[in-house]
Amino acid sequence: MGRYLLRRLLLIVPTLFGIMVINFVIVQFAPGGPIEQAIIQASGMNMSSTASVSSASSMGPSAESGYTGGEGLDPAFIEKLEVAFGFDKPPLERFGLMMWNYVRLDFGTSYFQERAVFDIVIEKLPVSISLGLSALVLIYAISIPLGMMKAVRDGTPFDVWSSAVVFVAYAVPGFLFAVMLIVVFAGGTYFDWFPMRGMVSENWSELPFFEKVTDYLWHLVLPLTALTIGGFATLTMLTKNSFLEEINKQFVLTARAKGLTEKRVLFGHVFRNAMLIVIAGFPAAFVGLLFTGALLIEVIFSIDGIGLLGYEAVVKRDYPIFFGTLFCFTLIGLFMQLVGDVIYTFVDPRIDFEARE
């Protein structure tokens, strides 16, 4: 196991580097860099009036891009912006400098918030973690019992109708459920039962402790429901198929032949083996839900977390936030995949990745 872990740890480096390179190259061809954003703010122009101007490249235009400012702006002003943002260097040099800083855990300063990226991420992270953990706990609490019931009642009307619900939940994107929930329950068209945006009310700091908790949970209902509906389908079917595979094995037939009750067979013999793949997938599921699944949900409900931060960074071309969070969360995701493999071996010591290789 030690050699396998060492190989996986060493593989993280080229994988992370490749992901950063690909995203950096894509950015070079994305129109409208941070310099264009700064010009828009400085001159008060609309984005539509600068669409023909924003053909620049490279985490913003470089000195070689030929960008002269347009619209009568002083070229000296553009040059000062390039130096201020660090875009007076060639793309390869900027990328090398960026990666060297990231290795030292220096993620730079936001272009438009003028704060350290690390401080901004730490400020937003608790919101996303609380939302992601709550959704994941709820997803597991629903999916595991439902998957077990579907496996035990395989082929019955309950299994058929519940499968129809699961497939609909899988087919419809979570953000569409979020929009539907807002329209129906947040004062859109029908009911005004839940708040439309944010995690707390404006007067939250003035409320007593119990009312603070109630207010927070009340704001959590709609985004948590949207995340849960969009995420429980895959885990439910995975649990069902895992239990079905174990139920049909010889040792289960032997346990039943010995006169054990169905409940004892299910929880004493089947449960541990069937839950192996479900438990081992928890770290990767959490990372996926936290950094990808919740992005649009946070944007739709205006939840001030990592997802909304990343969205605003892309819109404003705030590249220090974009690349800094990409580096951190990619690294976390790669480590979580490794943690999932380690959990496999703890849940079932018979698994040996080195022997498999």
mmCIF file of C-alpha atoms in Angstrom, residues 73-247:
data_model
loop_
_atom_site.group_PDB
_atom_site.id
_atom_site.type_symbol
_atom_site.label_atom_id
_atom_site.label_comp_id
_atom_site.label_asym_id
_atom_site.label_seq_id
_atom_site.Cartn_x
_atom_site.Cartn_y
_atom_site.Cartn_z
ATOM 1 C CA LEU A 73 -8.265 56.434 -24.146
ATOM 2 C CA ASP A 74 -4.685 57.437 -23.468
ATOM 3 C CA PRO A 75 -2.278 54.584 -24.435
ATOM 4 C CA ALA A 76 -0.135 55.558 -21.441
ATOM 5 C CA PHE A 77 -3.102 54.798 -19.204
ATOM 6 C CA ILE A 78 -3.440 51.343 -20.802
ATOM 7 C CA GLU A 79 0.274 50.737 -20.309
ATOM 8 C CA LYS A 80 0.012 51.629 -16.637
ATOM 9 C CA LEU A 81 -2.840 49.146 -16.253
ATOM 10 C CA GLU A 82 -0.791 46.409 -17.907
ATOM 11 C CA VAL A 83 2.103 47.034 -15.516
ATOM 12 C CA ALA A 84 -0.221 47.231 -12.516
ATOM 13 C CA PHE A 85 -1.863 43.897 -13.389
ATOM 14 C CA GLY A 86 1.443 42.314 -14.369
ATOM 15 C CA PHE A 87 0.444 41.851 -18.008
ATOM 16 C CA ASP A 88 3.538 43.532 -19.363
ATOM 17 C CA LYS A 89 5.293 40.130 -19.252
ATOM 18 C CA PRO A 90 4.995 37.308 -21.823
ATOM 19 C CA PRO A 91 2.358 34.615 -21.060
ATOM 20 C CA LEU A 92 4.958 31.906 -20.403
ATOM 21 C CA GLU A 93 6.735 34.079 -17.850
ATOM 22 C CA ARG A 94 3.449 34.960 -16.153
ATOM 23 C CA PHE A 95 2.471 31.309 -15.923
ATOM 24 C CA GLY A 96 5.813 30.301 -14.456
ATOM 25 C CA LEU A 97 5.647 33.097 -11.892
ATOM 26 C CA MET A 98 2.087 32.177 -10.989
ATOM 27 C CA MET A 99 2.937 28.498 -10.418
ATOM 28 C CA TRP A 100 6.018 29.391 -8.380
ATOM 29 C CA ASN A 101 3.893 31.585 -6.128
ATOM 30 C CA TYR A 102 1.243 28.875 -5.798
ATOM 31 C CA VAL A 103 3.845 26.314 -4.723
ATOM 32 C CA ARG A 104 4.702 28.727 -1.902
ATOM 33 C CA LEU A 105 0.944 29.098 -1.158
ATOM 34 C CA ASP A 106 0.986 32.716 -2.314
ATOM 35 C CA PHE A 107 -2.215 33.172 -4.310
ATOM 36 C CA GLY A 108 -1.862 36.884 -4.869
ATOM 37 C CA THR A 109 -4.349 39.717 -4.485
ATOM 38 C CA SER A 110 -7.740 40.094 -6.107
ATOM 39 C CA TYR A 111 -7.734 42.580 -8.970
ATOM 40 C CA PHE A 112 -11.001 44.233 -8.004
ATOM 41 C CA GLN A 113 -11.412 43.549 -4.272
ATOM 42 C CA GLU A 114 -7.830 44.491 -3.437
ATOM 43 C CA ARG A 115 -7.638 41.748 -0.814
ATOM 44 C CA ALA A 116 -5.559 38.610 -0.560
ATOM 45 C CA VAL A 117 -7.170 35.693 -2.406
ATOM 46 C CA PHE A 118 -6.465 33.394 0.531
ATOM 47 C CA ASP A 119 -8.395 35.664 2.921
ATOM 48 C CA ILE A 120 -11.339 35.908 0.532
ATOM 49 C CA VAL A 121 -11.543 32.126 0.108
ATOM 50 C CA ILE A 122 -11.304 31.513 3.868
ATOM 51 C CA GLU A 123 -14.139 33.994 4.376
ATOM 52 C CA LYS A 124 -16.434 32.311 1.839
ATOM 53 C CA LEU A 125 -15.506 28.693 2.554
ATOM 54 C CA PRO A 126 -17.625 28.111 5.717
ATOM 55 C CA VAL A 127 -20.798 29.003 3.820
ATOM 56 C CA SER A 128 -20.121 26.485 1.050
ATOM 57 C CA ILE A 129 -18.953 23.810 3.497
ATOM 58 C CA SER A 130 -22.097 24.126 5.607
ATOM 59 C CA LEU A 131 -24.296 23.915 2.516
ATOM 60 C CA GLY A 132 -22.336 21.029 0.983
ATOM 61 C CA LEU A 133 -22.154 18.975 4.184
ATOM 62 C CA SER A 134 -25.840 19.492 4.919
ATOM 63 C CA ALA A 135 -26.781 18.407 1.408
ATOM 64 C CA LEU A 136 -24.463 15.402 1.498
ATOM 65 C CA VAL A 137 -25.769 14.195 4.860
ATOM 66 C CA LEU A 138 -29.331 14.545 3.610
ATOM 67 C CA ILE A 139 -28.514 12.776 0.342
ATOM 68 C CA TYR A 140 -26.943 9.825 2.171
ATOM 69 C CA ALA A 141 -29.793 9.726 4.705
ATOM 70 C CA ILE A 142 -32.309 9.390 1.857
ATOM 71 C CA SER A 143 -30.379 7.369 -0.700
ATOM 72 C CA ILE A 144 -29.061 4.525 1.483
ATOM 73 C CA PRO A 145 -32.422 3.491 3.047
ATOM 74 C CA LEU A 146 -34.201 3.978 -0.289
ATOM 75 C CA GLY A 147 -31.582 1.954 -2.155
ATOM 76 C CA MET A 148 -31.823 -0.854 0.412
ATOM 77 C CA MET A 149 -35.620 -0.924 0.151
ATOM 78 C CA LYS A 150 -35.446 -1.009 -3.642
ATOM 79 C CA ALA A 151 -32.987 -3.911 -3.512
ATOM 80 C CA VAL A 152 -35.105 -5.911 -1.075
ATOM 81 C CA ARG A 153 -38.280 -5.216 -3.079
ATOM 82 C CA ASP A 154 -36.683 -5.511 -6.501
ATOM 83 C CA GLY A 155 -39.283 -5.832 -9.257
ATOM 84 C CA THR A 156 -42.232 -4.803 -7.067
ATOM 85 C CA PRO A 157 -44.478 -1.802 -7.834
ATOM 86 C CA PHE A 158 -42.596 0.176 -5.163
ATOM 87 C CA ASP A 159 -39.324 -0.420 -6.999
ATOM 88 C CA VAL A 160 -40.840 0.567 -10.360
ATOM 89 C CA TRP A 161 -42.453 3.801 -9.174
ATOM 90 C CA SER A 162 -39.520 4.849 -7.039
ATOM 91 C CA SER A 163 -37.209 4.214 -10.008
ATOM 92 C CA ALA A 164 -39.367 6.541 -12.109
ATOM 93 C CA VAL A 165 -38.955 9.282 -9.497
ATOM 94 C CA VAL A 166 -35.213 8.662 -9.293
ATOM 95 C CA PHE A 167 -34.751 8.828 -13.057
ATOM 96 C CA VAL A 168 -36.717 12.086 -13.291
ATOM 97 C CA ALA A 169 -34.555 13.564 -10.533
ATOM 98 C CA TYR A 170 -31.445 12.405 -12.373
ATOM 99 C CA ALA A 171 -32.594 13.789 -15.740
ATOM 100 C CA VAL A 172 -33.594 17.262 -14.534
ATOM 101 C CA PRO A 173 -30.624 19.521 -13.629
ATOM 102 C CA GLY A 174 -30.428 20.749 -10.052
ATOM 103 C CA PHE A 175 -30.438 24.403 -11.080
ATOM 104 C CA LEU A 176 -33.757 23.879 -12.881
ATOM 105 C CA PHE A 177 -35.234 22.465 -9.676
ATOM 106 C CA ALA A 178 -33.884 25.558 -7.911
ATOM 107 C CA VAL A 179 -35.695 27.874 -10.339
ATOM 108 C CA MET A 180 -38.903 25.865 -9.951
ATOM 109 C CA LEU A 181 -38.671 26.058 -6.161
ATOM 110 C CA ILE A 182 -38.226 29.836 -6.306
ATOM 111 C CA VAL A 183 -41.189 30.250 -8.648
ATOM 112 C CA VAL A 184 -43.467 28.065 -6.521
ATOM 113 C CA PHE A 185 -42.371 28.692 -2.936
ATOM 114 C CA ALA A 186 -40.406 31.973 -2.820
ATOM 115 C CA GLY A 187 -42.958 34.522 -3.947
ATOM 116 C CA GLY A 188 -42.550 33.857 -7.640
ATOM 117 C CA THR A 189 -46.051 32.882 -8.760
ATOM 118 C CA TYR A 190 -47.780 30.768 -6.132
ATOM 119 C CA PHE A 191 -46.546 30.874 -2.515
ATOM 120 C CA ASP A 192 -44.306 33.185 -0.540
ATOM 121 C CA TRP A 193 -43.192 30.751 2.153
ATOM 122 C CA PHE A 194 -39.402 30.870 1.947
ATOM 123 C CA PRO A 195 -36.777 33.597 1.384
ATOM 124 C CA MET A 196 -35.541 33.947 -2.175
ATOM 125 C CA ARG A 197 -31.876 34.728 -1.543
ATOM 126 C CA GLY A 198 -29.054 34.616 0.970
ATOM 127 C CA MET A 199 -28.408 32.407 3.982
ATOM 128 C CA VAL A 200 -29.642 34.788 6.674
ATOM 129 C CA SER A 201 -31.920 37.808 6.976
ATOM 130 C CA GLU A 202 -30.611 41.364 7.034
ATOM 131 C CA ASN A 203 -31.359 41.723 10.752
ATOM 132 C CA TRP A 204 -29.820 38.350 11.608
ATOM 133 C CA SER A 205 -27.171 39.824 13.921
ATOM 134 C CA GLU A 206 -29.888 41.455 16.027
ATOM 135 C CA LEU A 207 -31.905 38.254 16.550
ATOM 136 C CA PRO A 208 -31.748 36.053 19.670
ATOM 137 C CA PHE A 209 -29.791 32.826 19.355
ATOM 138 C CA PHE A 210 -32.805 30.549 18.799
ATOM 139 C CA GLU A 211 -34.228 32.862 16.150
ATOM 140 C CA LYS A 212 -30.808 33.014 14.460
ATOM 141 C CA VAL A 213 -30.782 29.237 14.140
ATOM 142 C CA THR A 214 -34.367 29.190 12.883
ATOM 143 C CA ASP A 215 -33.684 31.956 10.368
ATOM 144 C CA TYR A 216 -30.599 30.154 9.044
ATOM 145 C CA LEU A 217 -32.450 26.847 8.652
ATOM 146 C CA TRP A 218 -35.380 28.608 6.982
ATOM 147 C CA HIS A 219 -33.058 30.131 4.384
ATOM 148 C CA LEU A 220 -31.423 26.735 3.886
ATOM 149 C CA VAL A 221 -34.604 24.887 2.902
ATOM 150 C CA LEU A 222 -34.818 25.754 -0.805
ATOM 151 C CA PRO A 223 -31.120 25.535 -1.807
ATOM 152 C CA LEU A 224 -30.706 22.354 0.231
ATOM 153 C CA THR A 225 -33.780 20.823 -1.407
ATOM 154 C CA ALA A 226 -32.464 21.695 -4.871
ATOM 155 C CA LEU A 227 -29.051 20.166 -4.113
ATOM 156 C CA THR A 228 -30.584 17.027 -2.612
ATOM 157 C CA ILE A 229 -32.985 16.402 -5.484
ATOM 158 C CA GLY A 230 -30.181 16.821 -7.971
ATOM 159 C CA GLY A 231 -27.762 14.540 -6.121
ATOM 160 C CA PHE A 232 -29.579 11.604 -4.555
ATOM 161 C CA ALA A 233 -30.491 9.718 -7.738
ATOM 162 C CA THR A 234 -27.042 8.328 -8.560
ATOM 163 C CA LEU A 235 -26.323 7.263 -4.981
ATOM 164 C CA THR A 236 -29.729 5.571 -4.671
ATOM 165 C CA MET A 237 -29.184 3.387 -7.730
ATOM 166 C CA LEU A 238 -25.592 2.690 -6.695
ATOM 167 C CA THR A 239 -26.785 1.500 -3.284
ATOM 168 C CA LYS A 240 -29.515 -0.648 -4.809
ATOM 169 C CA ASN A 241 -27.194 -2.347 -7.294
ATOM 170 C CA SER A 242 -24.550 -2.904 -4.627
ATOM 171 C CA PHE A 243 -27.065 -4.567 -2.293
ATOM 172 C CA LEU A 244 -28.540 -6.647 -5.115
ATOM 173 C CA GLU A 245 -25.104 -7.960 -5.991
ATOM 174 C CA GLU A 246 -24.428 -8.997 -2.391
ATOM 175 C CA ILE A 247 -27.895 -10.448 -1.771
#
